[in-house]
Short mmCIF file of C-alpha atoms in Angstrom, two decimals:
data_model
loop_
_atom_site.label_atom_id
_atom_site.label_comp_id
_atom_site.label_asym_id
_atom_site.label_seq_id
_atom_site.Cartn_x
_atom_site.Cartn_y
_atom_site.Cartn_z
CA MET T 1 -0.01 0.22 0.18
CA HIS T 2 3.00 2.22 0.30
CA PHE T 3 2.73 2.78 -3.41
CA TYR T 4 -0.67 4.17 -3.43
CA ARG T 5 -0.03 6.38 -0.36
CA HIS T 6 2.68 7.87 -2.27
CA HIS T 7 0.40 8.67 -4.95
CA GLN T 8 -2.23 10.21 -2.88
CA GLU T 9 0.40 12.61 -1.03
CA ARG T 10 1.49 13.75 -4.66
CA GLU T 11 -2.22 14.38 -5.55
CA LYS T 12 -2.64 16.23 -2.63
CA ALA T 13 0.30 18.66 -3.64
CA MET T 14 -0.88 19.00 -6.96
CA LYS T 15 -4.50 20.35 -6.42
CA LEU T 16 -6.30 21.68 -9.06
CA ASN T 17 -8.04 25.10 -7.78
CA ALA T 18 -11.34 26.52 -9.05
CA GLY T 19 -10.52 29.65 -11.26
CA LYS T 20 -7.28 28.06 -12.51
CA ASP T 21 -6.66 27.91 -16.44
CA ILE T 22 -5.27 24.60 -17.56
CA TYR T 23 -4.84 22.53 -20.65
CA TYR T 24 -6.23 19.18 -21.20
CA LYS T 25 -6.11 16.55 -24.30
CA SER T 26 -7.13 13.14 -25.21
CA THR T 27 -4.56 10.56 -24.56
CA SER T 28 -4.85 9.42 -28.15
CA ASP T 29 -4.46 13.31 -29.44
CA ILE T 30 -1.30 15.54 -29.18
CA THR T 31 -3.77 19.04 -29.51
CA LYS T 32 -4.22 20.74 -25.97
CA HIS T 33 -6.97 22.53 -25.46
CA LYS T 34 -7.67 25.31 -23.09
CA ALA T 35 -10.11 25.81 -20.15
CA THR T 36 -10.91 26.96 -16.39
CA ILE T 37 -11.72 24.79 -13.52
CA VAL T 38 -15.04 25.55 -12.13
CA ALA T 39 -14.88 23.01 -9.38
CA ASN T 40 -12.97 20.25 -8.14
CA ASP T 41 -13.39 17.79 -5.06
CA ALA T 42 -12.46 14.23 -4.36
CA ASN T 43 -14.81 12.56 -6.68
CA SER T 44 -15.07 14.99 -10.05
CA ILE T 45 -13.45 17.97 -11.65
CA VAL T 46 -15.54 20.37 -13.78
CA LEU T 47 -14.11 22.04 -16.43
CA GLN T 48 -15.58 24.92 -18.72
CA ALA T 49 -14.09 25.43 -22.24
CA ASP T 50 -14.98 27.95 -25.15
CA ASN T 51 -13.76 25.99 -28.03
CA MET T 52 -14.65 22.20 -26.86
CA PRO T 53 -13.60 19.38 -29.30
CA ASP T 54 -15.71 16.14 -29.64
CA VAL T 55 -15.26 14.87 -26.14
CA LYS T 56 -17.50 11.65 -25.03
CA ASN T 57 -18.39 9.87 -22.10
CA GLY T 58 -15.80 7.41 -21.14
CA GLN T 59 -12.65 8.89 -22.78
CA PHE T 60 -9.57 9.40 -21.06
CA LEU T 61 -8.44 13.19 -20.95
CA VAL T 62 -5.03 14.58 -19.42
CA ILE T 63 -4.99 17.78 -17.80
CA THR T 64 -1.44 19.53 -17.91
CA THR T 65 -0.43 21.88 -15.36
CA ASP T 66 2.79 23.69 -14.29
CA ASP T 67 3.29 21.00 -11.97
CA GLY T 68 2.35 17.86 -13.49
CA TYR T 69 -0.17 15.49 -15.16
CA HIS T 70 -3.74 14.75 -13.93
CA TYR T 71 -5.27 11.60 -15.72
CA THR T 72 -9.22 11.64 -15.73
CA GLU T 73 -11.91 10.11 -17.21
CA VAL T 74 -15.26 11.89 -18.70
CA ILE T 75 -18.14 11.12 -16.88
CA GLU T 76 -20.62 13.97 -18.60
CA VAL T 77 -20.50 16.25 -21.19
CA LYS T 78 -23.18 19.46 -21.40
CA ASP T 79 -22.69 22.54 -23.61
CA ARG T 80 -19.36 23.93 -22.57
CA THR T 81 -19.12 22.03 -19.61
CA ILE T 82 -16.97 18.60 -18.71
CA VAL T 83 -17.32 16.71 -15.66
CA LEU T 84 -14.41 14.42 -14.96
CA LYS T 85 -13.45 11.72 -12.85
CA PRO T 86 -10.16 12.03 -11.29
CA MET T 87 -8.07 8.86 -11.68
CA PHE T 88 -4.36 9.60 -10.69
CA SER T 89 -1.84 12.75 -10.84
CA GLU T 90 1.92 12.15 -11.60
CA ARG T 91 4.43 15.30 -10.97
CA ARG T 92 6.80 15.90 -13.82
CA GLN T 93 7.19 12.15 -15.05
CA TYR T 94 4.50 9.87 -16.28
CA PHE T 95 2.67 7.45 -14.28
CA ARG T 96 4.25 3.97 -13.66
CA VAL T 97 2.74 0.60 -13.35
CA ASP T 98 4.17 -2.81 -12.64
CA ASP T 99 3.19 -5.99 -15.13
CA VAL T 100 4.63 -9.18 -16.14
CA PHE T 101 5.18 -9.17 -20.45
CA PRO T 102 7.79 -10.14 -22.87
CA VAL T 103 10.81 -7.78 -22.95
CA ALA T 104 14.16 -8.13 -24.49
CA SER T 105 16.91 -5.69 -24.83
CA LYS T 106 20.32 -5.02 -26.90
CA LYS T 107 23.00 -2.74 -26.73
CA VAL T 108 23.24 -0.66 -30.02
CA GLY T 109 25.31 2.18 -31.55
CA SER T 110 23.90 5.71 -30.82
CA GLU T 111 23.14 6.20 -34.38
CA SER T 112 20.31 3.48 -33.97
CA ALA T 113 18.09 5.78 -31.59
CA PHE T 114 17.70 7.83 -34.52
CA LYS T 115 15.37 5.41 -36.28
CA GLY T 116 12.86 6.33 -33.55
CA ALA T 117 10.40 3.97 -31.82
CA LYS T 118 7.71 2.19 -33.44
CA ILE T 119 4.58 0.16 -33.36
CA LEU T 120 4.99 -3.10 -34.50
CA LEU T 121 1.35 -4.24 -34.13
CA GLU T 122 -1.47 -1.48 -34.59
CA HIS T 123 -4.20 -3.29 -36.60
CA GLN T 124 -2.09 -2.61 -39.92
CA TYR T 125 -3.73 -5.10 -41.81
CA ASP T 126 -7.21 -4.01 -41.44
CA ALA T 127 -7.50 -2.25 -44.59
CA GLU T 128 -7.06 -5.39 -46.16
CA LEU T 129 -9.81 -6.90 -44.11
CA LEU T 130 -13.63 -7.09 -45.69
CA ASP T 131 -15.89 -4.40 -44.36
CA ALA T 132 -18.97 -5.37 -43.16
CA ASP T 133 -20.44 -2.16 -44.54
CA LEU T 134 -19.79 -3.72 -48.36
CA GLN T 135 -22.34 -6.52 -48.15
CA ASN T 136 -24.82 -6.23 -50.82
CA GLU T 137 -27.84 -8.43 -51.54
CA THR T 138 -26.21 -10.66 -53.93
CA ILE T 139 -23.92 -12.15 -51.58
CA ASN T 140 -25.73 -14.93 -49.18
CA PRO T 141 -25.46 -13.71 -45.47
CA SER T 142 -24.15 -16.81 -44.21
CA LEU T 143 -21.26 -16.73 -46.84
CA TRP T 144 -20.45 -13.35 -46.19
CA LYS T 145 -20.32 -13.62 -42.36
CA MET T 146 -18.02 -16.87 -43.22
CA LEU T 147 -15.74 -14.80 -45.61
CA LEU T 148 -15.66 -12.12 -42.47
CA ASP T 149 -14.34 -14.92 -40.14
CA ILE T 150 -11.92 -16.03 -42.38
CA ASN T 151 -10.53 -12.80 -43.15
CA ARG T 152 -10.55 -12.21 -39.09
CA LYS T 153 -8.66 -15.25 -38.83
CA LEU T 154 -6.31 -14.33 -41.71
CA GLY T 155 -5.47 -10.94 -39.85
CA MET T 156 -4.53 -12.75 -36.75
CA ILE T 157 -2.10 -15.00 -38.40
CA ILE T 158 -0.60 -12.45 -40.21
CA GLU T 159 -0.13 -10.20 -37.32
CA HIS T 160 1.22 -13.11 -35.25
CA LEU T 161 4.02 -13.97 -38.12
CA HIS T 162 4.72 -10.23 -38.19
CA LEU T 163 5.71 -10.25 -34.35
CA GLU T 164 7.49 -13.50 -34.90
CA SER T 165 9.76 -12.13 -37.39
CA GLU T 166 10.77 -9.42 -34.94
CA GLY T 167 11.44 -12.05 -32.40
CA LEU T 168 8.91 -11.16 -29.98
CA VAL T 169 6.84 -14.24 -29.81
CA LYS T 170 9.66 -16.39 -28.05
CA ILE T 171 10.90 -13.98 -25.77
CA GLU T 172 9.94 -14.76 -22.20
CA PRO T 173 7.70 -12.44 -19.86
CA SER T 174 9.49 -10.62 -17.47
CA ARG T 175 8.72 -8.48 -14.43
CA VAL T 176 8.36 -5.01 -15.67
CA ASN T 177 7.98 -1.34 -14.18
CA ILE T 178 6.91 0.95 -17.17
CA SER T 179 5.92 4.61 -17.93
CA ALA T 180 5.53 6.65 -20.99
CA SER T 181 9.00 8.09 -19.98
CA GLY T 182 10.88 4.78 -19.55
CA MET T 183 11.04 1.45 -17.92
CA ARG T 184 12.87 -0.96 -15.38
CA PHE T 185 13.49 -4.99 -15.78
CA VAL T 186 15.92 -7.38 -15.67
CA ALA T 187 18.27 -7.80 -18.50
CA ASN T 188 20.71 -10.89 -19.53
CA GLU T 189 23.49 -8.33 -21.07
CA LYS T 190 26.09 -6.51 -19.16
CA LEU T 191 25.41 -2.86 -19.61
CA LYS T 192 26.55 0.33 -18.03
CA LYS T 193 25.28 3.99 -17.56
CA ASP T 194 24.62 5.96 -20.71
CA ASP T 195 24.79 3.00 -23.03
CA VAL T 196 22.13 2.93 -25.78
CA VAL T 197 19.78 0.10 -25.73
CA GLU T 198 17.22 -1.29 -28.24
CA VAL T 199 14.06 -2.50 -26.13
CA LYS T 200 11.28 -4.79 -27.99
CA MET T 201 8.50 -5.52 -25.67
CA LEU T 202 4.77 -6.89 -26.10
CA LEU T 203 2.47 -4.99 -24.30
CA PRO T 204 -0.50 -7.09 -23.03
CA THR T 205 -3.23 -5.19 -24.68
CA HIS T 206 -6.19 -6.85 -26.99
CA PRO T 207 -4.83 -7.70 -29.26
CA PRO T 208 -1.29 -7.65 -28.09
CA THR T 209 0.80 -4.54 -29.15
CA GLY T 210 4.55 -4.80 -30.42
CA ILE T 211 6.68 -2.05 -29.66
CA VAL T 212 10.28 -0.95 -30.36
CA ALA T 213 11.83 1.60 -28.54
CA TYR T 214 15.31 2.94 -27.94
CA SER T 215 16.79 4.14 -24.54
CA ASN T 216 19.46 5.62 -22.41
CA VAL T 217 20.50 3.40 -19.57
CA VAL T 218 20.48 5.49 -16.32
CA ARG T 219 20.89 2.90 -13.66
CA VAL T 220 22.58 -0.85 -13.44
CA ASP T 221 22.35 -3.22 -10.42
CA VAL T 222 24.15 -6.34 -10.58
CA ILE T 223 21.92 -9.39 -9.44
CA ASP T 224 24.21 -11.92 -10.28
CA ASP T 225 26.78 -12.91 -13.02
CA ASP T 226 24.33 -13.13 -15.76
CA LYS T 227 21.33 -10.54 -14.49
CA TYR T 228 21.23 -7.08 -14.44
CA ASP T 229 18.51 -4.83 -13.02
CA ILE T 230 18.31 -1.83 -15.48
CA ALA T 231 16.32 1.41 -15.57
CA LEU T 232 15.90 2.99 -19.23
CA ILE T 233 14.59 6.29 -20.27
CA PHE T 234 13.08 6.50 -23.81
CA SER T 235 14.86 8.68 -26.26
CA HIS T 236 13.63 9.87 -29.78
CA MET T 237 10.17 8.42 -28.79
CA ASN T 238 7.32 9.70 -30.85
CA ASP T 239 3.72 10.51 -29.92
CA ASP T 240 2.06 7.51 -31.18
CA VAL T 241 4.39 5.09 -29.53
CA ARG T 242 4.13 7.41 -26.09
CA GLU T 243 0.07 7.47 -26.32
CA GLU T 244 0.12 3.75 -26.90
CA ILE T 245 2.30 3.20 -23.78
CA ILE T 246 0.06 5.78 -22.14
CA ARG T 247 -3.14 4.12 -22.78
CA TYR T 248 -1.94 0.81 -21.60
CA THR T 249 -0.65 2.27 -18.15
CA ILE T 250 -4.21 3.40 -17.54
CA ASN T 251 -5.99 0.37 -18.31
CA ARG T 252 -3.65 -1.87 -16.20
CA GLN T 253 -4.13 1.01 -13.52
CA ARG T 254 -7.95 0.40 -13.95
CA GLU T 255 -7.33 -3.35 -13.61
CA ILE T 256 -4.97 -3.02 -10.26
CA ILE T 257 -8.06 -0.51 -8.78
CA LYS T 258 -10.71 -3.02 -9.61
CA LYS T 259 -8.81 -6.20 -8.41
CA HIS T 260 -8.24 -4.53 -5.22
CA LYS T 261 -12.06 -3.46 -4.59
CA ASN T 262 -12.96 -6.98 -5.56
CA GLU T 263 -10.50 -8.29 -3.01
CA THR T 264 -11.08 -6.11 -0.17
CA GLY T 265 -14.40 -4.43 -1.03
CA ASN T 266 -12.74 -1.06 -0.73
CA ASP T 267 -11.42 1.76 -3.27
CA ILE T 268 -7.76 2.06 -3.54
#
């Protein structure tokens, strides 16, 4: 519970006061929008915005202030008012979560980092799949349903082969602490501070999302002769990859809260 007390203390220090101007954005967008805090308590944050984009219930919004980031969920939208449910806050750095998933790293030359991070699996084959809206009266509905199912399965096979070609399928799962700014895990390769490392990971999303990222080593702790606890900071990270990791950490946090509530009957 120390982990959650630590976050609660940070949230108290980063209180959003009524009348304060802030900027917010969707976790899937890079455009920030200005708004004013109308009210704020433990259960909700109310924003008022002059030019409000298409905001929907259930959407995740990130409020940015001078002292950090505030992650929220939209619970009501009316006229120029947005009511948000506070989730968690993070001072300066992105929110971190613990999980277990496949991850591998290798030392590379510093020039490799300029290739930039990339998403290996983001439904890139969807354009080749049949669209249910294209069905016409000349095709038997049962046949069309079967074709859609075949195409869906082919897409899954192609995606699996793509991940396999990147070496992600056979990687053993590891305990990981990750945020959109960096990660920590146990590596088999001996590394030192400031080394540039290529990291491949398979986020446990639905479907799984493969990511290649480049990082700088900021700390190395020797566990034994062939295991090293390393901490990395991502470099040359583009917005698409960072937002994918943010979405994953938000969903992971919600899973942790839900599990804790089911086990104890109390909110975290």
